[in-house]
Amino acid sequence: MQLAHDHTKSSLSALTLAAIGIVYGDIGTSPLYTMQEVFDHKHGLALNPENILGIVSLIVWGLIIIVSLKYVTLVLRASNRGEGGIMALAALTLESVGKSSKLHFPLVILGVVGASLFYGDGVVTPAMTVLSAIEGIKVATPALKPFVVPLTLIILIGLYAVQSRGTATIGKLFGPVMVLWFAVLSAMGLYNILRMPEILAAFNPIYALEFLFLHRWAAFIALGAVVLAFTGSEALYADMGHFGAKPIRTAWFFIVFPALGLNYLGQGALLMIDPSAVENPFFNQLGDWSIYPLVVLSTMAAVIASQATISGAFSMTKQAISLGFLPRMKIVHTSSKEIGQIYIPVVNWLQLAAVVGAVIGFGSASNLASAYGIANTGTMLVTSILTFFVIRYGWKYNLALCIASTMFFLLIDISLFSSNALKFFSGGWFPIALGFGICVVMLTWRRGRALVFDNLKKHAIPLEEFLESLFVSPPVRVYGTAVFLRGEADGVPHALLHNLSHNKILHERVIFITLHNREIPWVPFSERVKVSDLGNNCFQIDVFYGFKNEPDIPNALELCAPFGLHFEPLDTSYFISRQTIISSPGSGMAMWREGLFVTMSRNARDAADYYQIPSNRVIEVGAQVEI
């Protein structure tokens, strides 16, 4: 028993260390810029002890309520078979309300909006964190200011350039580096707290409430900067599938939260001692001697925070493809041991282009702060709404309790989002525009797929009736196995009709495969395939995948052995219809959306590669499909 306990403890320790490195990079680097932005002159907030106590109290209690209570305690419980994140939450929500519910489509839209905002925030995060870290050099030597943007671009381009090699090796360093980072945050905070113990009064929420009540409009505007302390909260939930809820909770309560709380208190104490430090409270915490070491350490932490955002975009994209919101793309697995370590070239380079544009366009962390927060608070707002449907319809909690808890969090989320919305024209438009574009792409792809599905269904020839008539006067049967891919509404595959029309033959064994994507992360192997005997040595195989599963048709065929179906790779040929999408009048989409869908269809990854089918065993047959 003792050995088992030690093993469990060791596993929890290892997972907690990994979670510190991956999950908390974004929120862990927020002290770099939050206090500086709050007291920036453009907010017009006087730098006096009362305001400092009020702001620090808002940040500390925000970490308690938003992160500790909402995300770590509540949202992490919304596990979709062990997975988390806005797409997993949306799928869990849809499952909770049911497809027949009138709320189903609005919740689909809401989930897409949340995912799109996540992408928008994912562009701003690397630019903001790395810029903030590099800007430390101009605190030490103002003459180096012109080098801040070039150095930031070099680091970011280098980071994106190595994504194809995977994060397995560098990931081992993430945990220890971030532990060192949080230790330094704690030490700096304690040092300044001991110099000005009066800052500990900020633990009293009365100071936060008084600040909000006395300043009102100025306090409302300041919330747009205070929220920077909470950016990265979504990462706690998004990475739950990698580490589990317990290590993430352990890391937060025992390491991350204490370090962040101490550092914000320490920065507040420093400003009370030396108001001139407001130029950059983070890098001024220990004096001039510490600036360059802090620049190095903060840059490493910023790179880690950026890496977590990039990996999150890859994971989100894969889920969106599986759920039918994005076309097939090339997905490269960078680790033979960890299935979650993937690289998507298209996403990588598009995100890099957007990040470079953000760094060059905004030029400084202070300018970029105007763009930071609006997408994050929008995602937080969507999470609160979706969570309501999970706890009410999925968990069957009391309606009054569900409404009360949701309204409490919505009040906070709406306040933060509204405050950030004021920054729309000064930079907030950037992540919103990115999110809007991605939202249009996802909804267009989903709508286009639905139109294609309806068109195929309308013209489909029922498979069983066709086979019954075919074998009244059967064609010549030839050696081998033919595998035809068909959608749920395809009826007889076009490739089969083409083969019969031109070759006048049929293989001695014919397999029809239909793939079903379920709104759950994983489908176990025991539930992966369903086999139906259609007679005359013809079989229908239904294959079920979750949005975290990897489509692999040869592997799915191997799972048919218990049903008496055995496949020899060299005797098996795969017939795939190569669909050409064309527009038609009255399709139900605007012409520009039809054009976008057709373009995405043409650029979608080859089906054979996507489904892991050996290219030398594939026979493609062209077919036109109207939308």
XYZ file of C-alpha atoms in Angstrom:
627
model
C 0.000 0.000 0.000
C 2.828 2.368 0.831
C 4.471 1.756 -2.533
C 1.220 2.546 -4.338
C 0.840 5.725 -2.334
C 4.397 6.821 -3.141
C 3.791 6.146 -6.833
C 0.628 8.224 -6.826
C 2.366 11.018 -4.968
C 5.261 10.957 -7.411
C 2.902 11.050 -10.393
C 0.996 13.986 -8.928
C 4.270 15.839 -8.303
C 5.466 15.254 -11.867
C 2.144 16.327 -13.368
C 2.015 19.387 -11.123
C 5.509 20.411 -12.233
C 4.520 19.949 -15.884
C 1.317 21.927 -15.340
C 3.299 24.823 -13.878
C 5.403 24.897 -17.033
C 2.626 24.629 -19.607
C -0.597 25.885 -18.047
C 0.538 28.937 -16.115
C 2.879 30.646 -18.563
C 0.312 33.253 -19.663
C -1.168 34.288 -16.322
C 2.251 33.818 -14.709
C 3.796 36.548 -16.866
C 1.000 39.076 -16.209
C 3.018 40.859 -13.450
C 5.340 42.048 -16.226
C 2.859 44.668 -17.403
C -0.350 44.798 -15.308
C 0.572 47.372 -12.627
C 2.429 49.515 -15.153
C -0.631 49.611 -17.402
C -3.086 50.322 -14.562
C -1.240 53.487 -13.543
C -0.390 54.571 -17.056
C -0.986 58.314 -17.458
C -3.646 57.780 -20.133
C -5.983 56.334 -17.484
C -5.698 59.461 -15.377
C -5.499 57.507 -12.110
C -3.650 59.324 -9.336
C -0.744 57.403 -7.838
C -1.570 57.651 -4.124
C -1.737 55.058 -1.300
C -5.547 54.815 -1.418
C -5.622 54.039 -5.148
C -2.687 51.633 -4.867
C -4.452 49.704 -2.093
C -7.687 49.708 -4.102
C -6.033 48.406 -7.284
C -3.984 45.718 -5.512
C -7.103 44.646 -3.607
C -9.027 44.370 -6.900
C -6.259 42.220 -8.393
C -5.927 39.938 -5.357
C -9.674 39.429 -5.024
C -9.987 39.000 -8.772
C -7.463 36.158 -8.589
C -9.519 34.657 -5.753
C -12.955 34.986 -7.371
C -12.265 34.652 -11.092
C -9.391 32.187 -11.106
C -9.666 30.273 -7.809
C -13.448 30.129 -7.489
C -14.726 30.240 -11.057
C -12.083 28.379 -13.047
C -10.126 26.226 -10.606
C -13.089 25.239 -8.412
C -16.090 25.265 -10.792
C -15.161 25.200 -14.473
C -12.496 22.501 -14.078
C -15.323 20.214 -12.967
C -16.930 20.582 -16.425
C -14.886 17.723 -17.812
C -15.854 16.377 -21.223
C -14.528 12.840 -20.673
C -11.354 14.335 -19.223
C -10.959 17.115 -21.789
C -11.389 20.864 -21.333
C -11.310 24.073 -23.350
C -13.982 26.166 -25.036
C -14.621 23.648 -27.845
C -14.860 20.744 -25.386
C -17.176 22.830 -23.193
C -19.346 23.719 -26.194
C -19.606 20.033 -27.150
C -20.496 19.136 -23.550
C -23.116 21.894 -23.514
C -24.708 20.660 -26.747
C -24.764 17.133 -25.369
C -26.413 18.408 -22.166
C -29.276 20.266 -23.904
C -29.745 17.698 -26.695
C -29.921 18.162 -30.475
C -33.718 18.541 -30.427
C -33.560 21.595 -28.174
C -34.285 25.051 -29.614
C -31.143 26.194 -27.821
C -28.908 23.866 -29.840
C -28.130 26.208 -32.756
C -27.663 29.384 -30.641
C -25.272 27.433 -28.412
C -23.359 26.251 -31.494
C -22.934 29.887 -32.527
C -21.876 30.820 -29.004
C -19.272 28.052 -28.946
C -17.870 29.181 -32.303
C -17.692 32.783 -31.066
C -15.818 31.668 -27.946
C -13.364 29.602 -29.989
C -12.825 32.493 -32.425
C -12.063 34.890 -29.562
C -9.595 32.322 -28.219
C -7.745 32.470 -31.550
C -7.749 36.281 -31.436
C -6.360 36.277 -27.914
C -3.774 33.698 -28.962
C -2.245 36.193 -31.389
C -1.964 39.030 -28.868
C -0.511 36.897 -26.047
C 2.886 36.053 -27.632
C 3.339 39.619 -28.879
C 2.425 41.156 -25.522
C 4.441 38.858 -23.265
C 7.660 38.865 -25.299
C 7.491 42.625 -25.899
C 6.977 43.238 -22.164
C 9.969 41.075 -21.294
C 12.313 42.653 -23.831
C 11.254 46.174 -22.831
C 13.140 45.628 -19.568
C 16.361 46.526 -21.377
C 15.197 50.093 -21.986
C 14.625 50.498 -18.235
C 18.313 49.777 -17.661
C 19.584 51.555 -20.785
C 17.125 53.879 -22.583
C 19.493 53.969 -25.573
C 18.532 50.351 -26.321
C 14.863 51.255 -26.920
C 15.159 51.050 -30.767
C 16.262 47.404 -30.427
C 13.164 46.254 -28.502
C 10.942 45.508 -31.514
C 13.683 43.838 -33.644
C 14.752 41.609 -30.713
C 11.102 40.693 -30.068
C 10.600 39.735 -33.708
C 13.778 37.630 -33.763
C 12.662 35.686 -30.684
C 9.113 35.158 -31.971
C 10.185 34.119 -35.469
C 12.689 31.695 -33.953
C 10.002 30.266 -31.679
C 7.559 29.637 -34.523
C 10.333 28.286 -36.769
C 11.114 25.413 -34.361
C 7.494 24.352 -33.864
C 7.805 21.597 -36.476
C 10.399 19.871 -34.276
C 7.938 19.530 -31.420
C 8.099 20.553 -27.779
C 9.130 17.229 -26.251
C 12.703 18.292 -25.470
C 12.183 21.928 -24.552
C 9.048 20.979 -22.644
C 11.197 19.253 -20.018
C 12.675 22.652 -19.153
C 9.340 24.455 -18.916
C 8.449 23.260 -15.429
C 11.764 24.034 -13.681
C 12.077 27.419 -15.421
C 8.565 28.440 -14.396
C 9.137 27.207 -10.837
C 12.210 29.460 -10.735
C 10.113 32.284 -12.205
C 7.435 31.953 -9.520
C 10.107 31.686 -6.816
C 11.633 34.959 -8.026
C 8.169 36.593 -8.144
C 7.608 35.511 -4.536
C 11.024 36.698 -3.342
C 10.699 40.111 -4.982
C 7.209 40.506 -3.574
C 8.261 39.565 -0.050
C 11.222 41.942 -0.188
C 9.014 44.942 -0.928
C 6.215 43.854 1.405
C 8.712 43.816 4.275
C 9.713 47.356 3.315
C 6.073 48.522 3.365
C 3.908 46.074 5.404
C 0.934 48.463 5.126
C 0.249 47.016 1.662
C -1.122 43.858 3.354
C -4.288 45.851 4.068
C -5.162 45.146 0.403
C -6.357 41.699 1.521
C -9.369 43.555 2.906
C -11.949 43.662 0.056
C -13.327 46.913 1.471
C -10.464 48.745 -0.243
C -11.493 47.300 -3.626
C -15.160 48.209 -3.073
C -14.295 51.709 -1.884
C -12.100 52.240 -4.934
C -14.943 51.211 -7.245
C -17.516 53.319 -5.376
C -15.452 56.492 -5.011
C -13.938 56.600 -8.486
C -16.764 54.991 -10.485
C -15.981 55.978 -14.093
C -12.219 56.096 -13.561
C -12.438 52.738 -11.754
C -14.500 51.309 -14.612
C -11.817 52.352 -17.087
C -9.110 50.945 -14.801
C -10.809 47.539 -14.901
C -9.657 47.300 -18.513
C -6.072 47.192 -17.215
C -6.778 45.214 -14.024
C -8.108 42.363 -16.173
C -4.584 41.869 -17.551
C -3.825 40.092 -14.258
C -6.365 37.390 -15.155
C -5.496 36.759 -18.809
C -4.557 33.129 -19.202
C -7.394 31.857 -16.996
C -8.826 29.921 -19.966
C -5.546 27.991 -20.216
C -6.288 26.312 -16.886
C -9.352 24.716 -18.430
C -8.007 24.239 -21.952
C -5.056 22.131 -20.741
C -7.057 19.949 -18.372
C -6.898 17.020 -20.790
C -3.093 17.041 -20.670
C -2.639 17.008 -16.907
C -5.979 16.457 -15.172
C -7.774 18.796 -12.789
C -5.933 17.819 -9.593
C -2.377 18.784 -10.688
C -3.682 22.079 -12.079
C -5.468 22.853 -8.795
C -2.435 21.822 -6.762
C -0.105 24.023 -8.809
C -2.438 27.003 -8.501
C -3.125 26.928 -4.773
C 0.368 25.974 -3.592
C 2.683 27.753 -6.026
C 1.166 30.043 -8.650
C -1.463 31.955 -6.661
C 0.850 32.655 -3.683
C 3.603 33.869 -6.037
C 1.295 36.134 -8.049
C -0.385 37.504 -4.921
C 2.943 38.284 -3.262
C 4.332 39.969 -6.368
C 1.321 42.210 -6.922
C 1.413 43.154 -3.236
C 5.151 43.792 -3.573
C 4.712 46.007 -6.632
C 2.033 47.937 -4.749
C 4.393 48.358 -1.797
C 7.160 49.561 -4.147
C 4.874 52.230 -5.638
C 3.944 53.421 -2.156
C 7.647 53.712 -1.302
C 8.854 55.137 -4.623
C 6.146 56.492 -6.985
C 8.781 57.078 -9.686
C 9.032 53.294 -10.108
C 5.672 53.439 -11.953
C 7.655 53.677 -15.192
C 8.049 49.910 -14.922
C 7.158 48.515 -11.470
C 8.188 44.971 -12.335
C 11.793 45.639 -13.364
C 12.294 48.225 -10.611
C 11.470 45.862 -7.744
C 15.069 45.059 -6.789
C 17.014 47.953 -8.251
C 19.243 48.469 -11.286
C 21.505 45.473 -10.601
C 18.647 43.017 -11.202
C 17.275 44.356 -14.483
C 19.355 42.331 -16.943
C 18.972 39.006 -15.067
C 15.222 39.701 -14.895
C 15.111 40.440 -18.623
C 16.695 37.051 -19.340
C 14.407 35.162 -16.954
C 11.262 37.032 -18.031
C 12.088 36.422 -21.692
C 12.324 32.693 -21.008
C 8.995 32.838 -19.159
C 7.459 34.837 -22.027
C 8.617 32.265 -24.580
C 7.051 29.526 -22.468
C 3.806 31.518 -22.238
C 3.853 31.951 -26.021
C 4.546 28.252 -26.560
C 1.493 27.336 -24.502
C -0.633 29.656 -26.655
C 0.723 28.199 -29.896
C 0.158 24.620 -28.741
C -3.338 25.617 -27.642
C -4.098 26.922 -31.140
C -2.963 23.606 -32.653
C -5.128 21.622 -30.234
C -8.140 23.901 -30.795
C -7.799 23.571 -34.575
C -7.681 19.792 -34.426
C -10.836 19.736 -32.305
C -12.583 22.143 -34.685
C -11.703 19.929 -37.670
C -13.077 16.842 -35.948
C -16.281 18.664 -34.959
C -16.825 19.832 -38.543
C -16.021 23.542 -38.140
C -12.811 23.630 -40.195
C -11.600 21.756 -43.297
C -9.031 18.975 -43.125
C -5.475 20.222 -42.657
C -2.056 18.652 -42.488
C -1.415 17.575 -38.899
C 2.103 16.454 -38.006
C 2.681 14.411 -34.859
C 5.943 15.572 -33.325
C 6.186 12.858 -30.677
C 5.918 9.081 -30.923
C 4.898 8.912 -27.253
C 2.530 11.846 -26.714
C -0.472 12.001 -29.079
C -1.283 15.523 -27.925
C 1.959 16.970 -29.322
C 1.012 18.083 -32.818
C 2.091 20.668 -35.354
C -0.224 22.249 -37.950
C 1.852 24.198 -40.499
C -0.984 26.387 -41.828
C -1.993 27.521 -38.344
C 1.631 28.062 -37.310
C 2.545 30.404 -40.163
C -0.756 32.271 -40.227
C -0.474 32.927 -36.504
C 3.147 34.060 -36.891
C 2.105 36.525 -39.610
C -0.586 37.957 -37.336
C 1.802 38.144 -34.337
C 4.485 39.924 -36.393
C 1.833 42.339 -37.625
C 0.786 43.028 -34.031
C 4.356 43.673 -32.837
C 5.197 45.999 -35.740
C 1.815 47.702 -35.798
C 1.549 48.437 -32.074
C 5.261 48.838 -31.383
C 5.164 48.623 -27.583
C 3.593 46.616 -24.784
C 1.714 49.702 -23.595
C 0.068 50.166 -27.001
C -0.584 46.461 -27.308
C -2.250 46.437 -23.884
C -5.169 48.228 -25.535
C -5.668 45.171 -27.713
C -5.090 42.739 -24.875
C -7.986 41.650 -22.727
C -11.038 42.220 -24.905
C -10.872 38.812 -26.592
C -9.937 37.109 -23.321
C -12.842 38.650 -21.406
C -15.149 37.727 -24.280
C -14.077 34.099 -23.983
C -14.548 34.267 -20.203
C -18.082 35.573 -20.762
C -18.910 32.749 -23.192
C -17.495 30.198 -20.731
C -19.799 31.448 -17.962
C -22.867 31.170 -20.217
C -22.001 27.690 -21.494
C -21.213 26.492 -17.970
C -24.748 27.419 -16.900
C -26.242 24.915 -19.350
C -23.834 22.229 -18.198
C -24.573 22.605 -14.484
C -28.314 22.960 -15.091
C -29.058 20.421 -17.848
C -26.039 18.148 -17.497
C -25.530 18.053 -13.730
C -29.225 18.754 -12.896
C -28.406 21.335 -10.229
C -31.139 23.427 -8.649
C -32.321 26.153 -11.052
C -32.134 28.947 -8.476
C -28.566 27.947 -7.556
C -27.551 27.798 -11.223
C -29.018 31.224 -11.970
C -27.531 32.834 -8.835
C -23.998 31.507 -9.423
C -24.059 32.281 -13.148
C -25.368 35.824 -12.598
C -22.623 36.430 -10.039
C -19.897 35.494 -12.498
C -21.676 37.187 -15.420
C -21.775 40.458 -13.487
C -17.990 40.324 -13.169
C -17.421 39.122 -16.750
C -19.714 41.754 -18.270
C -18.043 44.504 -16.216
C -14.583 43.428 -17.391
C -15.675 42.956 -21.003
C -17.480 46.319 -21.068
C -14.439 48.086 -19.675
C -12.230 46.481 -22.321
C -14.758 47.345 -25.030
C -13.878 51.009 -24.425
C -10.449 50.167 -25.866
C -11.954 48.923 -29.149
C -10.829 51.857 -31.305
C -7.425 52.138 -29.627
C -6.422 48.551 -30.418
C -9.167 46.248 -29.191
C -10.439 45.985 -32.755
C -7.404 43.864 -33.679
C -8.197 40.581 -31.833
C -11.924 41.145 -32.451
C -11.305 41.463 -36.196
C -9.189 38.302 -36.149
C -11.849 36.475 -34.155
C -14.614 37.702 -36.475
C -12.735 36.459 -39.528
C -12.196 33.034 -37.976
C -15.850 32.922 -36.880
C -16.967 33.605 -40.468
C -14.660 30.855 -41.757
C -15.932 28.299 -39.223
C -19.623 29.074 -39.749
C -19.172 29.107 -43.538
C -17.494 25.720 -43.496
C -20.219 24.282 -41.249
C -22.994 25.741 -43.418
C -21.321 24.594 -46.628
C -20.949 21.070 -45.282
C -24.631 21.069 -44.339
C -25.606 22.171 -47.863
C -23.438 19.480 -49.433
C -24.924 16.930 -47.024
C -28.475 17.956 -47.957
C -27.660 17.884 -51.674
C -26.132 14.413 -51.468
C -29.052 13.173 -49.399
C -31.527 14.497 -51.943
C -29.820 12.726 -54.846
C -28.636 9.646 -52.961
C -29.475 6.163 -54.178
C -30.355 3.941 -51.185
C -27.462 1.503 -50.780
C -29.373 -1.610 -49.685
C -31.966 -1.279 -52.477
C -29.195 -0.751 -55.026
C -27.313 -3.869 -53.891
C -30.501 -5.919 -53.976
C -31.143 -4.976 -57.597
C -27.455 -5.314 -58.505
C -27.255 -8.946 -57.460
C -30.319 -9.959 -59.448
C -27.857 -10.152 -62.338
C -24.483 -9.839 -60.560
C -21.389 -8.443 -62.276
C -18.100 -10.312 -62.557
C -16.404 -10.624 -59.157
C -12.615 -10.220 -59.032
C -10.067 -11.108 -56.355
C -9.436 -8.710 -53.490
C -11.229 -6.287 -51.182
C -12.626 -2.910 -52.237
C -13.182 -0.270 -49.566
C -15.513 2.602 -50.402
C -15.801 5.689 -48.219
C -19.320 7.055 -47.951
C -20.880 9.789 -45.852
C -23.914 9.292 -43.642
C -26.222 10.549 -46.426
C -24.231 9.482 -49.498
C -26.220 6.400 -50.418
C -24.311 4.500 -53.100
C -20.756 5.902 -53.357
C -20.023 7.593 -56.670
C -16.771 5.631 -56.863
C -18.734 2.320 -56.894
C -21.038 3.543 -59.676
C -17.999 4.699 -61.650
C -16.256 1.326 -61.218
C -19.332 -0.646 -62.311
C -20.006 1.644 -65.267
C -16.491 1.628 -66.687
C -14.926 -1.656 -65.526
C -18.045 -3.870 -65.307
C -16.572 -5.670 -62.295
C -17.000 -5.930 -58.532
C -14.436 -7.137 -56.007
C -15.162 -10.419 -54.249
C -15.502 -8.503 -50.972
C -16.923 -4.986 -50.778
C -16.630 -2.758 -47.700
C -18.518 0.485 -47.179
C -17.061 2.731 -44.470
C -18.873 5.635 -42.854
C -17.101 7.847 -40.337
C -19.084 9.389 -37.481
C -17.646 12.256 -35.436
C -19.090 12.305 -31.925
C -19.124 15.324 -29.615
C -16.908 13.651 -27.024
C -13.089 13.676 -26.820
C -12.367 9.958 -27.069
C -14.142 6.870 -28.348
C -12.555 3.697 -26.914
C -11.441 0.916 -29.246
C -14.195 -1.320 -27.864
C -16.792 1.126 -29.236
C -14.900 2.258 -32.333
C -16.492 0.071 -35.030
C -19.896 -1.386 -35.840
C -20.217 -3.993 -38.625
C -23.394 -4.767 -40.588
C -23.627 -7.666 -43.068
C -25.365 -6.465 -46.261
C -25.243 -9.892 -47.933
C -23.304 -11.138 -50.965
C -20.028 -10.551 -49.109
C -20.759 -6.818 -48.771
C -20.408 -5.085 -45.399
C -21.161 -1.704 -43.909
C -18.638 -0.571 -41.281
C -19.473 2.449 -39.130
C -16.434 3.989 -37.456
C -16.851 6.364 -34.507
C -14.298 8.994 -33.519
C -14.174 11.627 -30.797
C -12.745 15.068 -31.506
C -9.399 14.078 -29.925
C -9.113 10.745 -31.778
C -6.932 10.373 -34.857
C -8.814 9.154 -37.976
C -7.071 6.000 -39.150
C -9.057 3.762 -41.489
C -6.495 0.907 -41.797
C -6.428 0.736 -37.995
C -10.241 0.736 -37.904
C -10.284 -2.223 -40.316
C -7.998 -4.151 -37.969
C -10.585 -3.663 -35.222
C -13.073 -5.644 -37.336
C -11.267 -8.953 -36.670
C -13.671 -9.946 -33.824
C -16.504 -9.666 -36.372
C -14.826 -12.181 -38.665
C -13.385 -9.617 -41.077
C -9.648 -9.842 -41.698
C -7.798 -7.589 -44.116
C -4.552 -8.099 -45.978
C -3.024 -4.707 -46.830
C -1.814 -5.766 -50.296
C -5.208 -7.200 -51.246
C -7.172 -4.121 -50.157
C -7.910 -1.159 -52.439
C -9.494 2.099 -51.299
C -11.883 3.943 -53.608
C -12.297 7.635 -52.748
C -14.535 10.154 -54.501
C -12.552 13.306 -55.222
C -15.305 15.869 -54.870
C -15.276 19.127 -56.824
C -17.588 21.640 -55.164
C -19.509 23.948 -57.520
C -21.970 26.723 -56.723
C -25.620 26.588 -57.744
C -28.479 29.124 -57.547
C -30.581 29.129 -54.403
C -27.950 27.471 -52.237
C -28.803 29.426 -49.105
C -25.395 31.158 -48.800
C -24.203 34.493 -50.150
C -22.001 34.196 -53.227
C -18.887 35.357 -51.367
C -19.449 32.662 -48.733
C -19.927 30.064 -51.466
C -16.635 31.171 -52.968
C -14.932 30.928 -49.570
C -16.307 27.427 -49.009
C -15.241 26.265 -52.477
C -11.730 27.647 -51.891
C -11.451 25.884 -48.532
C -12.705 22.641 -50.113
C -10.047 22.807 -52.802
C -7.313 23.449 -50.252
C -8.494 20.809 -47.763
C -5.942 18.134 -47.045
C -6.088 15.046 -49.226
C -8.548 12.524 -47.761
C -6.154 9.599 -48.167
C -3.468 11.308 -46.104
C -5.953 12.533 -43.520
C -7.366 9.053 -42.944
C -3.890 7.443 -42.889
C -4.565 5.372 -46.021
C -1.470 4.129 -47.934
C -1.319 6.230 -51.112
C -0.368 3.232 -53.293
C -3.671 1.527 -52.400
C -5.921 4.503 -53.251
C -8.042 4.877 -56.394
C -9.571 8.335 -56.715
C -12.727 8.981 -58.714
C -13.797 12.522 -59.603
C -17.270 13.789 -58.813
C -18.988 17.170 -58.782
C -21.124 18.244 -55.861
C -23.362 21.322 -55.943
C -23.986 23.668 -53.033
